[in-house]
Each structure stands twice: as structure tokens, then as C-alpha cells.
Coordinates of C-alpha atoms and ligand atoms in Angstrom, one line a residue:
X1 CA -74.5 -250.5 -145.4
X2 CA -71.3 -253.2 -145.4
X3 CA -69.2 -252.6 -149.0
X4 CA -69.1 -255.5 -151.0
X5 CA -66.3 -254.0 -152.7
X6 CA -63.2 -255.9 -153.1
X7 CA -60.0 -253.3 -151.7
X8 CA -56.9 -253.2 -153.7
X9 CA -53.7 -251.5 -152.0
X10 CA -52.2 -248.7 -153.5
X11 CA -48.3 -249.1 -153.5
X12 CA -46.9 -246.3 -154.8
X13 CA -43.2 -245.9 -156.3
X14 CA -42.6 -242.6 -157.0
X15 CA -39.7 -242.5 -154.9
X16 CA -38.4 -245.6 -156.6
X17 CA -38.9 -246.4 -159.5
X18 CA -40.4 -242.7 -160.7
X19 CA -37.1 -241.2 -159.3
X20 CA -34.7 -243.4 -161.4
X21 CA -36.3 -241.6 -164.7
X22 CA -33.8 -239.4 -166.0
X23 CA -34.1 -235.4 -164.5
X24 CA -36.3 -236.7 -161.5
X25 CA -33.8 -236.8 -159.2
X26 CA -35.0 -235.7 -155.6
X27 CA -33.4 -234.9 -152.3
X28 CA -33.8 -236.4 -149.6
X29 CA -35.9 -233.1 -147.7
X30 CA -38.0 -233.5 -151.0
X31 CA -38.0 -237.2 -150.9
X32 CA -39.5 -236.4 -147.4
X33 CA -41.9 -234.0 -148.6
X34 CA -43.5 -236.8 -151.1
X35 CA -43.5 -239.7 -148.7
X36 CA -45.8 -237.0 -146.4
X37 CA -47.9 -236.0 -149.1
X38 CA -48.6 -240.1 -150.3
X39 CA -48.8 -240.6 -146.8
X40 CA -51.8 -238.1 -146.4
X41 CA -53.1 -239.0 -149.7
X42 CA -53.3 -242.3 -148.3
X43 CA -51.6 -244.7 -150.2
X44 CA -50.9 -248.0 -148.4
X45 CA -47.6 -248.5 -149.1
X46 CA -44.5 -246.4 -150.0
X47 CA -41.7 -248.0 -151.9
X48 CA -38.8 -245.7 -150.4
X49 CA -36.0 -246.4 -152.7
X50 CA -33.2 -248.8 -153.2
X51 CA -31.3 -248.6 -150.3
X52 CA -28.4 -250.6 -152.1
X53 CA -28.2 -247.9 -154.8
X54 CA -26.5 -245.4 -153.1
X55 CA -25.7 -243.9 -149.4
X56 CA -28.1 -240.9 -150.4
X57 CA -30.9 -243.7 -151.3
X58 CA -30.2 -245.3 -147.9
X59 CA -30.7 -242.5 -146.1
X60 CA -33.5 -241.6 -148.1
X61 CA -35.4 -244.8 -147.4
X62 CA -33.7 -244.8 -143.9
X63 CA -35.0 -240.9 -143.3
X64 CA -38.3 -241.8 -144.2
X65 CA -38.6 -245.2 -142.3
X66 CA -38.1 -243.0 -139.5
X67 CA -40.6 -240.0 -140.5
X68 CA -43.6 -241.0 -142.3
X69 CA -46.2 -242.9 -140.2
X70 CA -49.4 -244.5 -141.7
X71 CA -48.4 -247.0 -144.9
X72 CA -46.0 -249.7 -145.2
X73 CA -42.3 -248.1 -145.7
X74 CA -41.1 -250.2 -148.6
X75 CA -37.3 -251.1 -150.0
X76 CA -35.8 -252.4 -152.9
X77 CA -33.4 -255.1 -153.1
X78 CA -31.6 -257.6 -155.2
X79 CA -31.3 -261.2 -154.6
X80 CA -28.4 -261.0 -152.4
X81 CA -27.4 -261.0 -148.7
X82 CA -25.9 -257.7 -148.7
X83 CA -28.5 -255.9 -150.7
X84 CA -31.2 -257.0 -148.1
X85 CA -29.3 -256.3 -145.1
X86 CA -28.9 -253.0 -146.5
X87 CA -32.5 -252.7 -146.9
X88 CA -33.4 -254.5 -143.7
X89 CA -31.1 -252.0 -141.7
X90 CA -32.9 -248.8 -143.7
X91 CA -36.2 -250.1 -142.8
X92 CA -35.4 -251.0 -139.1
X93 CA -37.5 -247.8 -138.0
X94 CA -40.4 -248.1 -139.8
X95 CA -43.2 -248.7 -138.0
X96 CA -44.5 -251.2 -140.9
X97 CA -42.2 -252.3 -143.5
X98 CA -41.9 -254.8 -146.4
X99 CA -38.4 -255.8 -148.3
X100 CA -39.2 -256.3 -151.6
X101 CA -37.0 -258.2 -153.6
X102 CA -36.7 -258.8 -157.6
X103 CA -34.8 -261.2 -160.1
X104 CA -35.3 -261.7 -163.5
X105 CA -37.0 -264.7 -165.1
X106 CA -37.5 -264.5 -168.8
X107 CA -35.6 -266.2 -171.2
X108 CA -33.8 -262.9 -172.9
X109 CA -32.9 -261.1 -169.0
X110 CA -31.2 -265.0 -167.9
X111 CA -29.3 -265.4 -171.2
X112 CA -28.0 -261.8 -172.0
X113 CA -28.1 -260.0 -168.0
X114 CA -27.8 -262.7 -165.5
X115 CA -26.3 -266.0 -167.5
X116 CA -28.0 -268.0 -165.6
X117 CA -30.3 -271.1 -166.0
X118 CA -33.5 -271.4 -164.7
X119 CA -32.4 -273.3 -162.0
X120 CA -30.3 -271.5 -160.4
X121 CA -32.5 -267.8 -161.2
X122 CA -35.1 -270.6 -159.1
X123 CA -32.5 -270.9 -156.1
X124 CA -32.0 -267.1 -156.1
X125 CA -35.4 -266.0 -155.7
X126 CA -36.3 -268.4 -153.3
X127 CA -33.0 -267.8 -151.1
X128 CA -33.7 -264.4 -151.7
X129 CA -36.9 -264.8 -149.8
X130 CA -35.7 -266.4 -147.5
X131 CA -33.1 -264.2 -146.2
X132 CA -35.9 -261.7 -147.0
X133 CA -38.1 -263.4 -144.3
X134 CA -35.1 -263.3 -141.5
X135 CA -35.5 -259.6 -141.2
X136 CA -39.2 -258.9 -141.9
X137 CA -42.7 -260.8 -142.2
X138 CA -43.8 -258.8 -145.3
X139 CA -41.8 -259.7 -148.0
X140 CA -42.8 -259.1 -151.8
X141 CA -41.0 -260.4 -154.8
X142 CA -41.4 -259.6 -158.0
X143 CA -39.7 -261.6 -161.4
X144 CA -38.2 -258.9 -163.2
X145 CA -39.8 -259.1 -167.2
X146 CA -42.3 -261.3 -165.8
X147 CA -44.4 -260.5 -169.1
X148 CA -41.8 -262.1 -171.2
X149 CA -41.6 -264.9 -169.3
X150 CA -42.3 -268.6 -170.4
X151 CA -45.7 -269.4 -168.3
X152 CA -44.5 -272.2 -166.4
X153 CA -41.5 -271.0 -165.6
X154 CA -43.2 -268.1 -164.3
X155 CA -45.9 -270.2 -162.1
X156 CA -43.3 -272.5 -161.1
X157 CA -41.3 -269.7 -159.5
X158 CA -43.6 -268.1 -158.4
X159 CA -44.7 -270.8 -156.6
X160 CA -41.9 -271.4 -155.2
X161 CA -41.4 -267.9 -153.4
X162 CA -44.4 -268.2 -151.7
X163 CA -43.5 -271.5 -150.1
X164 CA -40.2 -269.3 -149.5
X165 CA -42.2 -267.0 -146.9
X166 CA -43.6 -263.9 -150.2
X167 CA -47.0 -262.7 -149.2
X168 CA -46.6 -260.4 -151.9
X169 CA -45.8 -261.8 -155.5
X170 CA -45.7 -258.4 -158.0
X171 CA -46.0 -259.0 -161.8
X172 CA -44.4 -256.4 -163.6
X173 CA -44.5 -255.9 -167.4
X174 CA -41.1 -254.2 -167.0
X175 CA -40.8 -253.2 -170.9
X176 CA -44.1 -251.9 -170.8
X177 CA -44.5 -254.6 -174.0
X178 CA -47.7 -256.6 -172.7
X179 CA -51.4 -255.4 -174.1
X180 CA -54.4 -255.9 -172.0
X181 CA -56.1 -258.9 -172.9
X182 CA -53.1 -261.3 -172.6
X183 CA -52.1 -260.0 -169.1
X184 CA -55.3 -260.3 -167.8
X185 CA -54.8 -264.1 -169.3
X186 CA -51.6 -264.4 -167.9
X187 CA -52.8 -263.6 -164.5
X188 CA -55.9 -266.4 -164.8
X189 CA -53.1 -268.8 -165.8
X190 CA -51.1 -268.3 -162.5
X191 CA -54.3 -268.2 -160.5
X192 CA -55.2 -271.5 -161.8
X193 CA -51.8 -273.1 -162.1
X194 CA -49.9 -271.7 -158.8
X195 CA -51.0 -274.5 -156.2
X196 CA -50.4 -271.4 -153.1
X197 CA -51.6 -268.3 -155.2
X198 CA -53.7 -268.5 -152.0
X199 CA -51.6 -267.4 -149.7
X200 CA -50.0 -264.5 -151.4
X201 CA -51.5 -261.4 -152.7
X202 CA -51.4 -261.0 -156.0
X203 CA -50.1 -257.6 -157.7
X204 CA -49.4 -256.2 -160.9
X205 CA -46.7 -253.5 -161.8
X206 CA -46.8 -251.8 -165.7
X207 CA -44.8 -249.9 -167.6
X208 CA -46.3 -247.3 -170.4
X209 CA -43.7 -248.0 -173.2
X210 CA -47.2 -248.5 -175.9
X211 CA -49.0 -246.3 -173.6
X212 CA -51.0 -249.1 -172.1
X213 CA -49.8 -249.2 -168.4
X214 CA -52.9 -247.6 -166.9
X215 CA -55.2 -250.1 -169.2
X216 CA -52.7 -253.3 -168.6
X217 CA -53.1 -252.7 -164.5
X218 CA -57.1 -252.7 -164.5
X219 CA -56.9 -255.7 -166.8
X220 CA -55.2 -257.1 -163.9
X221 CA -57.0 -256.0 -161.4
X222 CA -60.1 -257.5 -163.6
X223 CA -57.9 -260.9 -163.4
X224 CA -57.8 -260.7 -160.2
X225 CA -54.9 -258.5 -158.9
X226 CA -55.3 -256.9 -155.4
X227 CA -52.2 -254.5 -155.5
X228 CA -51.4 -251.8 -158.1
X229 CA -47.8 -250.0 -158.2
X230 CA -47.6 -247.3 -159.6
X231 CA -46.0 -243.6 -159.9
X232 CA -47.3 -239.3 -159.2
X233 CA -48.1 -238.4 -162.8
X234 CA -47.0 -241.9 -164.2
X235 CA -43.2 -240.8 -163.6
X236 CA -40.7 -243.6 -163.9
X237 CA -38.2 -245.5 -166.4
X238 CA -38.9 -244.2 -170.2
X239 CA -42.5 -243.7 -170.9
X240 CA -43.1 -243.8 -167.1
X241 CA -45.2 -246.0 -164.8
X242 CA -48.7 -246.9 -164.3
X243 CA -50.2 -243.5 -163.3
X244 CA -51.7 -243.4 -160.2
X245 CA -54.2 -240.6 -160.4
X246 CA -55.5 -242.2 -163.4
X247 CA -55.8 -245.7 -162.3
X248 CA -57.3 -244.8 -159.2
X249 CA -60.0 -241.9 -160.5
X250 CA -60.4 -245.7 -163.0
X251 CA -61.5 -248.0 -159.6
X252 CA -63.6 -245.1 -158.2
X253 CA -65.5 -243.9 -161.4
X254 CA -66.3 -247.1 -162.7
X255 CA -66.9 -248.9 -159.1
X256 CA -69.4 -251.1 -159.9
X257 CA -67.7 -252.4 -162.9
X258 CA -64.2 -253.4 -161.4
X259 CA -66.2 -254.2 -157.8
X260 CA -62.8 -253.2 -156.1
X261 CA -62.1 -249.7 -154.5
X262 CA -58.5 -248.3 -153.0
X263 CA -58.1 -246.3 -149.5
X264 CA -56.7 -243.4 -151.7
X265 CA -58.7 -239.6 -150.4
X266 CA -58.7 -238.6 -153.8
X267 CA -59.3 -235.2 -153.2
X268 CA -55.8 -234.5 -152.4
X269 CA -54.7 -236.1 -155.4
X270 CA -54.9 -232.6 -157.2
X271 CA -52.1 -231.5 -155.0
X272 CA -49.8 -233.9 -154.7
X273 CA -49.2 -233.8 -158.2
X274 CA -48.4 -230.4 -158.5
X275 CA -46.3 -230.7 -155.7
X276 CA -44.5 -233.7 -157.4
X277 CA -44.2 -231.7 -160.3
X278 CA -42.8 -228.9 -159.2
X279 CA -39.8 -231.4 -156.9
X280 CA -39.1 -233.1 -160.0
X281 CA -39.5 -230.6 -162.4
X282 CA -41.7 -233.3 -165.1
X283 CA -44.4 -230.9 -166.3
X284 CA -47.4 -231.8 -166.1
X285 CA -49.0 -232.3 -170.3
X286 CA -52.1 -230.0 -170.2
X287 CA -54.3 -232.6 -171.7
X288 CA -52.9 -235.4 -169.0
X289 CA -55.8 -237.2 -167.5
X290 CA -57.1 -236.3 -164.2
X291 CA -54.9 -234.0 -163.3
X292 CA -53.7 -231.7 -166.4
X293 CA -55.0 -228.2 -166.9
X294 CA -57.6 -229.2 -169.2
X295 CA -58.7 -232.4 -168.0
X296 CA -62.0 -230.1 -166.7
X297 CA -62.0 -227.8 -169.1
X298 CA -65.1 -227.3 -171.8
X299 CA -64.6 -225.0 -174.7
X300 CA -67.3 -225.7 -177.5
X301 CA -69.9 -224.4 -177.4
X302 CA -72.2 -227.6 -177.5
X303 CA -70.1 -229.0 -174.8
X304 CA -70.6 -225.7 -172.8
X305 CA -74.6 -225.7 -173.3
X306 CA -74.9 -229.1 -171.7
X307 CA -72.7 -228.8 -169.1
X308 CA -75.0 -225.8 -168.5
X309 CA -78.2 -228.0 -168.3
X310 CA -76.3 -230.6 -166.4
X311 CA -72.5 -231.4 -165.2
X312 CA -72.8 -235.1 -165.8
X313 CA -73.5 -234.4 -169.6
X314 CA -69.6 -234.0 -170.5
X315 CA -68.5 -234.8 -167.1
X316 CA -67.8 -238.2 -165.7
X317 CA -65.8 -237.0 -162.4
X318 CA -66.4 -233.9 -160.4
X319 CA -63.2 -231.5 -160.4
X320 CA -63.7 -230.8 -156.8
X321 CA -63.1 -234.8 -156.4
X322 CA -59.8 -234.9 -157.5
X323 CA -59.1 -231.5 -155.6
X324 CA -59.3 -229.4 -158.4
X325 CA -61.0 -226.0 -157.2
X326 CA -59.7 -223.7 -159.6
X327 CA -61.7 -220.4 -159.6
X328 CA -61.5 -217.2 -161.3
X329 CA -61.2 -215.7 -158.0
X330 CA -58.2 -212.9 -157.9
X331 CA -56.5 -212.0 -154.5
X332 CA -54.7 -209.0 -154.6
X333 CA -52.8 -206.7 -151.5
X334 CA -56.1 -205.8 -149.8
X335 CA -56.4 -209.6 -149.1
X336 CA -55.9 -210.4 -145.7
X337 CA -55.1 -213.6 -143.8
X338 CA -58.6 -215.3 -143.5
X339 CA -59.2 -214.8 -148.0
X340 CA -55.6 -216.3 -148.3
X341 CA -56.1 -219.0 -145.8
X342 CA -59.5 -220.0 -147.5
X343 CA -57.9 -220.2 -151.4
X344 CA -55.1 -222.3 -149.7
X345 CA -57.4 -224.5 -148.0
X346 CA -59.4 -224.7 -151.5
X347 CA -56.5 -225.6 -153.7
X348 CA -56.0 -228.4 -151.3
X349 CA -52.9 -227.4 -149.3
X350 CA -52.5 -227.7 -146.2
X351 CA -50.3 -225.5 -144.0
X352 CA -49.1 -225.8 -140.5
X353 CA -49.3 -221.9 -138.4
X354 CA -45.2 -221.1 -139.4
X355 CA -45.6 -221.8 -142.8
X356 CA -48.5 -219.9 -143.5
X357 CA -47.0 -216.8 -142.1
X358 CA -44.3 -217.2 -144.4
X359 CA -46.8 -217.8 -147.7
X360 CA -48.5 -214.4 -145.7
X361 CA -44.8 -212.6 -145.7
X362 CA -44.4 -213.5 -149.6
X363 CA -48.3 -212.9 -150.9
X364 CA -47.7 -209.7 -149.5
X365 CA -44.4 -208.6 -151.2
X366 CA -45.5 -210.1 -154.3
X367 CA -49.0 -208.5 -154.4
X368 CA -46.8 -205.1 -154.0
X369 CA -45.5 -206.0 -157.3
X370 CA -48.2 -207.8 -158.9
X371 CA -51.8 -206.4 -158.8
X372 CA -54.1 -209.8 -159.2
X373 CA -52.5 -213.0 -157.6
X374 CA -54.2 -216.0 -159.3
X375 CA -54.1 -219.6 -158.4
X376 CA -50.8 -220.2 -160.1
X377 CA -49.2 -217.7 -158.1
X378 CA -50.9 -218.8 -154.7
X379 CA -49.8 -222.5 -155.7
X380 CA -46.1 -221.3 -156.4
X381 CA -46.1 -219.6 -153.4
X382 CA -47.4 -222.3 -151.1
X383 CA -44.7 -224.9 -152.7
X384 CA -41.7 -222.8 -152.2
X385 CA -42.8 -222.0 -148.8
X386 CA -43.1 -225.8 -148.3
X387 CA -39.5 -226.6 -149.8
X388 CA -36.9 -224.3 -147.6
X389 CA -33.4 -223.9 -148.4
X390 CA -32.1 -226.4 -151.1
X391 CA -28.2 -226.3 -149.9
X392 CA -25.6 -223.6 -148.4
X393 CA -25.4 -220.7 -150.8
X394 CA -28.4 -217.8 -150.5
X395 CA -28.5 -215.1 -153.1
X396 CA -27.4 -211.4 -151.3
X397 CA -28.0 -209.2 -154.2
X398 CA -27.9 -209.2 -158.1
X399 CA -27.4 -206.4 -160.5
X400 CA -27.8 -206.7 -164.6
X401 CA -27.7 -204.7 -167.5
X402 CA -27.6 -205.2 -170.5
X403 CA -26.7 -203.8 -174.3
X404 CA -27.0 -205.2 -177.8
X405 CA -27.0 -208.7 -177.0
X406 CA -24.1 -208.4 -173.9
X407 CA -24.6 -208.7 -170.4
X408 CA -22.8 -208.1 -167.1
X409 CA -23.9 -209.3 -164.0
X410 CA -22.9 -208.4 -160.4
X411 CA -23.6 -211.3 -157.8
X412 CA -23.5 -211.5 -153.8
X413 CA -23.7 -214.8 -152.2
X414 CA -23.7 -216.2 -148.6
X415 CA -22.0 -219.2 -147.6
X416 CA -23.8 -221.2 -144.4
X417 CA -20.4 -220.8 -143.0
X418 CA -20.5 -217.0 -143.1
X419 CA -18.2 -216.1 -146.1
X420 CA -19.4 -213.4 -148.7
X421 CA -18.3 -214.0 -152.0
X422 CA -19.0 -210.8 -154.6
X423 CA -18.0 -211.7 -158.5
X424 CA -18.8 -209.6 -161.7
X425 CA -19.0 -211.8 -165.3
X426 CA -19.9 -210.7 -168.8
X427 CA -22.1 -212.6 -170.8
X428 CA -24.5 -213.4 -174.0
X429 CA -27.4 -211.1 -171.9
X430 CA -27.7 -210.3 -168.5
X431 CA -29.1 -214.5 -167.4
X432 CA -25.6 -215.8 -169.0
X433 CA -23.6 -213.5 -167.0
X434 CA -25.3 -213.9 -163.5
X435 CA -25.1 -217.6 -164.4
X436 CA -20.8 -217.2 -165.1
X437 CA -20.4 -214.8 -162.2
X438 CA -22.2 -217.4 -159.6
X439 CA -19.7 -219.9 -161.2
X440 CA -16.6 -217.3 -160.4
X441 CA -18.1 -216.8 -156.9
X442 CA -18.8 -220.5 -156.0
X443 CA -16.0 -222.3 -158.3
X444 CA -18.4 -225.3 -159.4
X445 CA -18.9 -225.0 -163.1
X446 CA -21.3 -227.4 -164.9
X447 CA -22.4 -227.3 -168.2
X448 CA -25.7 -226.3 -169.1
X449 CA -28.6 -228.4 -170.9
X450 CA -31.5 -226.7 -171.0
X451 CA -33.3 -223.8 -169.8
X452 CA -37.1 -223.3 -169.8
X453 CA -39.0 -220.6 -168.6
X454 CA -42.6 -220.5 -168.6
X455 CA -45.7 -218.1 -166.6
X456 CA -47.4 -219.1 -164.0
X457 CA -50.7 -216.8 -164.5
X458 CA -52.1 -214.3 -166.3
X459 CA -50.9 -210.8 -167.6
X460 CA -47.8 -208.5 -168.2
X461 CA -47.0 -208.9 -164.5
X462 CA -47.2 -212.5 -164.8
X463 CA -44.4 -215.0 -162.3
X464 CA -41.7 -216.3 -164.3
X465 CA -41.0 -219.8 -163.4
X466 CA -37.2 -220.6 -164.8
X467 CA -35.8 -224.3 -164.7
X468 CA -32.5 -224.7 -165.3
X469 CA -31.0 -228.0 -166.3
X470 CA -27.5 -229.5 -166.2
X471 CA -24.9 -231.7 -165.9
X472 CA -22.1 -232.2 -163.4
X473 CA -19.6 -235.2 -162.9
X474 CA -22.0 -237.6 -165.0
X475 CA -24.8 -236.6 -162.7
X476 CA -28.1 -234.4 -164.1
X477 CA -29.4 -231.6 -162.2
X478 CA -32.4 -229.7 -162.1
X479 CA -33.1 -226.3 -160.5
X480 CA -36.1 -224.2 -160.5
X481 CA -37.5 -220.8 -159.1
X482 CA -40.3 -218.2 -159.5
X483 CA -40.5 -214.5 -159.6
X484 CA -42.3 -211.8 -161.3
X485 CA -38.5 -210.9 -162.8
X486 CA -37.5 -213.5 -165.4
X487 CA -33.4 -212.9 -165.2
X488 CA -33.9 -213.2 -161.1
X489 CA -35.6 -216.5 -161.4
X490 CA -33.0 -217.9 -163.5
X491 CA -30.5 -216.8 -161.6
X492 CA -32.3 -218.1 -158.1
X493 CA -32.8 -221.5 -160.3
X494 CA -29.3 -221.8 -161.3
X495 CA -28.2 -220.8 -157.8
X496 CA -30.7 -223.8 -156.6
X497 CA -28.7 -226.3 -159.2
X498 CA -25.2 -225.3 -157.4
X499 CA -26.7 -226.5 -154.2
X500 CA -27.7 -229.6 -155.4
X501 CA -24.4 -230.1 -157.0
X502 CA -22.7 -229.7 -153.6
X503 CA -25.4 -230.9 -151.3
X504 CA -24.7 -234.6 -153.2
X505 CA -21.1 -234.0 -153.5
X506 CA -20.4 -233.2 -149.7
X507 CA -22.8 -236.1 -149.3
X508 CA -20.7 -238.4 -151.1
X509 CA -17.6 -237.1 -149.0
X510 CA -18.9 -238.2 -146.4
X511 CA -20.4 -241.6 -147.5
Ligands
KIV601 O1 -40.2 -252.7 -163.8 C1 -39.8 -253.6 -163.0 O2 -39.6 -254.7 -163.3 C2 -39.4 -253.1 -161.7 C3 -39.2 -254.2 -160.7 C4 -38.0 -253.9 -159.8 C5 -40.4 -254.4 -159.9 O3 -39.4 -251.9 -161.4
ZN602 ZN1 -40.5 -250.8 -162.9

């Protein structure tokens, strides 16, 4: 049987535009990890970054150009020469790739950002594309505040760039201020008023500042939008992006309603937002649609009896098609290879031979100290195991105690290059003082934000996660780290955050 349905491509930017929220900074082996992940999930096109940003967002975009086969490798760039030679040069790699460049159109972005009149924000775009279409055939360009824009204005430049060479023109509601009704309108208006819509694909791109970004999209996609952007978890700018777990698990529940479907294997979506959670450190809320902790979960009683009788009397997706395969099931040390390999395989990982040995090595150690292992602790497992070494320091030993309120702390730490460095600290408790004496031994001092610590299963001998937050030479920094022994994980996750901070500042030395 031939689908009818109508496909609309999945361009995720999570690496763009969910990155530039504040605290969801990645590097770039993480930034590789995601672009892998989306690439399996089966996105269709991953926006990289903005190679213009930064050297590290280069290489970012440039590192996964190289790496990631399967979607369109995406970059971000301004209206200018050097911004898309930048992004061009990044991109060169890729096996497919798009520049996708943006200027602002409405009224309050040209009189209080750009200064500019509408003629000349006309000339930009359009040279923009141009110099675009030099480098690349698939260009997309999107008027920054679109939603805000005066209509004709909007279809006139629009217009315009496709002439200029766009085959992709992105509408974004950038302030997240548009409702559902009058974006759907807007995108009739510049299907009936562009002369070339035609020849361009149409695509929308929302922002959840009144919590509308998921319900804006599909109002666009109703109007006739074939391309959604959006973000793992709905991370991005403020409230975030147009979540793309939820407006996907949209299309495919209610198919024959929007008559459009997406390439996206949705039972791997489950995963990749744990693993995008645990990189970025943005917590997933337990009621969060799709993907939260209770987004399957029945408690009353009424509920319970139906779901009983039948699933499909409270349940409008099946858990297992999201990925979701939660179980009671408990592993423990008599486990061997084949159970762990199967509740892997069920929580939707995927490991290659190496790093399943190592998830082996570490179930192992930790079911010597913890007697059930539960899907939280297989899951933290698996993503460390994924993540490898964060920068050059590794943790030799630690030794705390503590006594009303005071702490000391005793700290060994390897360099890559081979120097030991041993340093003692007092403290307020035993986590302050590890966290001064690794600032003695390493001699990077930030100051600290926040700290969070939260379990990961069930019982007294519940994993501690610990994420430590901070900032360093106007920069924020995030580390995290799991154990079954709270002050170790803090001290592993502050360890993790002095990394970071000289990971991106040797970077930047040698920019
Ligand atoms: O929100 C926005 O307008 C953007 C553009 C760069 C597409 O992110
Ligand atoms: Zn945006």
C-alpha cells in the first residue's frame, strides 16, 4: 500500500539554537555524541552550530561535518561574506550540507538592532543568498521575528530570496509571541501572496515563551509547512524551542488528522533524551510530555481499572513506542553478561563490544556495593560509559571526615602529562573541602552557583547524581557525576567542571 501521507523533514537544532540556552553548553566530544544519536534517531537535518560564533563552534560544526553521515549537516550564518565563508569552510566535509542564513525583518529588530530600512534589510538577505548559493545548492533563510513582521514586507522578501537561489525559507516566531490561529493565517497569506512559494519549501521555527511552540508548529504544518525545527526536550533560548519528541509523537498519533508523517524511528526517542539530559544537564520535568517520568504513569485507581481492561482506555501512545521499557525488573551481582545486555538493549541503548565491557566492568563494582541495580542505575551507567574522559585531570584518591559542621579533605589528582598533585583543604563539611583542596591542587578557582544532588533509584543504597554549577571568566559551567557515595560524586562533578574550564581555555589558547 503507497502512503498518501504528506513527509515533513525533521531539522533539528539542539546543537544550535538549544545549546545557546544558558547552562547547556556542550563540548565538542558531546556535541559529537548528539549529532550521532539525531543521526540514528533519524532526523533529516542537523543544524551544527554557528560556525561564526566561536573557534570551538567551528570545530564543532566542522567535527561533525566530518563524522556524522545520514542528514543534512547544517550551519548558521549572518548576512555577511565572512560569516558564510566560515560556515561554508566548516561544512566543506559533509557529505550533504545546507548554509542557513538569517536577518531580521520586523519593524522593532530594523529600527532598534539593525538601523536599517527595509530596503536595504531586502539587499542583505538577498546578497546573503546569493553568496550563500556560491558555496552550496541548499540554502535556507530564515527572517529573524518573522511573526512580528508587516505581511508584505514579509512576502515581498521572502520572495525575493527565493529568486536569490533559498529552497528553504524558515518562519520563526523568534519571541515565541505568535498563537496558533494567526500563524497558521500567516502562513496562507504567504502561500497565496509569494508568486515562487513553489519553489521553496516552506518551514516553520517556534519559540515557547506562552508555551505555545509545540501547538504554533502543527498549526503550521496544518497551513502548509513541510519542515519543523526544533530542539531534544524543547531546549533553546528562554522558555526553549519547539520540542521535538512532542511535535513528532503529534504527526504520528494523530496521522490521519495532519496527513503528514516525519522519518523520525521514534522508538529511540526515549533515549536520546536522556542522553541529552544528562550532556546538558536540563532535567527532564517529571510530567514533561512524551518523555517525562510520568508521561506513562497511571495512579488512580479508575485510571488503573481501565487500563486493566484495555491500554487504549487512558493511553493514546504505547510507551514501548517512544522507547520507554521501564520494568520493575532488578539486576543485581549474579547478573551476567546476556541479562545486562538484554535491559540495555530494552532501555534503547545501543553499545558497540568495548563499551559494553566497560558498562560490564562498572555493573559489576557497583552491584558489589549496591544489592538491586534498577533502570536508573543501568541508564547512568551506560551514559558515563558513553561519555569518556571530560579533560586532563583524573581523580587518584580522596579522603574526608568530618566533625560538627567542618570538613577536611585529602585529594590526589593526575595530570595527562604525568604530574601528581596531592593538596589537603578544610572546609564547611567534607564536599566544601574536597571542592577547595582540588582548587589548591589545580590552581583554577571559580565560584560556585549551584549544587544539586538528586537519586537515581530506589533505596538507602540509592546512586547519588551531583551537578555542580559555576562560573569562570564570564563563562557557565556545568559538571556532573554518579556514585552510590554522595561527597565522591560531588567531588568527581566538580573535578568534571575544572576540565571544562581548561579544556575551553587551552582551546581558546590555541584559537
Ligand atoms: O529564533 C530565531 O529566529 C532563530 C533564527 C536564527 C532562525 O533561531
Ligand atoms: Zn530560534
Amino acid at each position: 500500500m503507497t502512503s498518501t501521507l504528506d513527509r515533513v523533514m525533521i531539522f533539528d537544532t539542539t546543537l544550535r539554537d538549544g545549546e545557546q540556552s544558558p547552562g547547556c553548553s556542550m563540548t565538542q566530544p558531546e556535541k559529537l555524541r548528539v549529532a550521532k544519536a539525531l543521526a540514528e534517531l533519524g532526523v533529516d537535518i542537523i543544524e551544527a552550530g554557528f560556525p561564526a560564533a566561536s573557534q570551538g563552534d567551528w570545530e564543532a560544526v566542522n567535527a561533525v561535518a566530518r563524522e556524522v553521515q545520514g542528514p543534512i549537516i547544517c550551519g548558521l550564518a549572518r548576512c555577511s561574506r565572512d560569516d558564510i565563508e566560515l560556515a561554508a569552510k566548516a561544512l566543506r566535509d559533509a557529505e550533504r550540507r545546507r548554509i542557513h542564513v538569517f536577518l531580521a525583518t520586523s519593524a522593532i529588530h530594523r529600527e532598534h538592532k539593525l538601523n536599517m530600512a527595509k530596503e536595504e534589510i531586502l539587499r542583505r538577505a538577498v546578497e546573503g543568498v546569493k553568496i550563500a548559493r556560491e558555496h552550496c545548492e541548499d540554502i535556507e533563510f530564515s527572517p529573524e521575528d518573522a511573526s512580528r513582521t508587516e505581511l508584505d514586507f514579509l512576502a515581498q522578501v521572502v520572495e525575493a530570496v527565493i529568486d536569490a537561489g533559498a529552497t528553504t525559507v524558515n518562519i520563526p516566531d523568534t519571541v515565541g509571541y505568535t498563537v496558533p490561529h494567526e500563524f497558521a493565517e500567516l502562513f496562507r497569506y504567504l502561500t497565496k501572496n509569494v508568486r515562487n512559494i513553489d519553489k521553496a519549501r516552506l518551514s516553520v521555527h517556534c519559540h515557547d515563551d506562552l508555551g505555545m511552540a509545540v501547538a504554533n508548529s502543527l498549526m503550521a504544518v496544518v497551513a502548509g509547512a513541510r519542515q519543523v525545527e526544533c530542539t531534544i526536550n524543547g531546549i533553546g533560548e528562554r522558555a526553549g524551542n519547539c520540542s521535538l519528541e512532542e511535535v513528532v509523537m503529534a504527526l504520528r498519533t494523530r496521522e490521519t488528522f495532519f496527513n503528514a508523517a516525519t522519518g523520525i524511528q521514534s522508538q529511540r526517542l526515549y533515549p536520546v533524551s536522556r542522553l541529552v539530559s544528562s550532556i546538558t544537564g536540563m532535567p527532564i520535568p517529571r510530567n514533561k510530555a512524551i518523555v517525562g517520568e510520568n508521561a506513562f504513569a497511571h495512579e488512580s485507581g479508575i485510571h488503573q481499572h481501565g487500563m486493566l481492561k484495555h491500554a487504549s482506555t487512558y493511553e493514546i501512545m504505547r510507551p514501548q513506542d517512544v522507547g520507554l521499557a521501564r520494568s520493575n525488573l532488578v539486576l543485581g551481582k549474579h547478573s551476567g553478561r546476556h541479562a545486562l545486555r538484554e535491559r540495555i538493549k530494552e532501555l534503547g541503548f545501543e553499545l558497540d563490544e568495548a563499551e559494553f565491557e566497560r558498562v560490564f566492568i562498572d555493573f559489576k563494582a557497583l552491584a558489589d556495593i549496591k544489592k538491586e541495580l534498577f533502570d536508573g542505575d543501568i541508564e547512568a551507567l551506560v551514559l558515563r560509559a558513553e561519555g569518556g574522559e571530560a579533560g586532563p585531570w583524573t581523580l587518584g584518591s580522596l579522603r574526608t571526615s568530618s566533625s560538627a559542621a567542618r570538613g577536611q579533605a585529602t585529594v590526589s589528582l593526575q595530570h595527562a602529562d604525568g604530574t601528581v598533585v596531592e593538596r589537603s583543604a578544610a572546609g564547611d563539611g567534607p564536599v566544601d573541602a574536597a571542592f577547595k583542596a582540588i582548587e589548591s591542587a589545580t590552581g583554577v578557582t571559580p565560584s560556585l552557583q549551584k549544587f544539586e544532588l538528586r537519586s537515581l533509584s530506589e533505596g538507602e543504597d540509592a546512586q547519588g547524581e551531583a551537578v555542580v554549577y559555576v562560573n569562570f571568566a564570564d563563562r557557565s559551567y556545568r559538571g556532573a557525576s554518579v556514585s552510590t557515595d554522595i561527597v565522591e560524586s560531588a567531588t568527581r562533578a566538580f573535578l568534571e567542571v575544572i576540565n571544562r574550564i581548561e579544556t575551553s581555555q587551552s582551546a581558546k589558547e590555541h584559537a
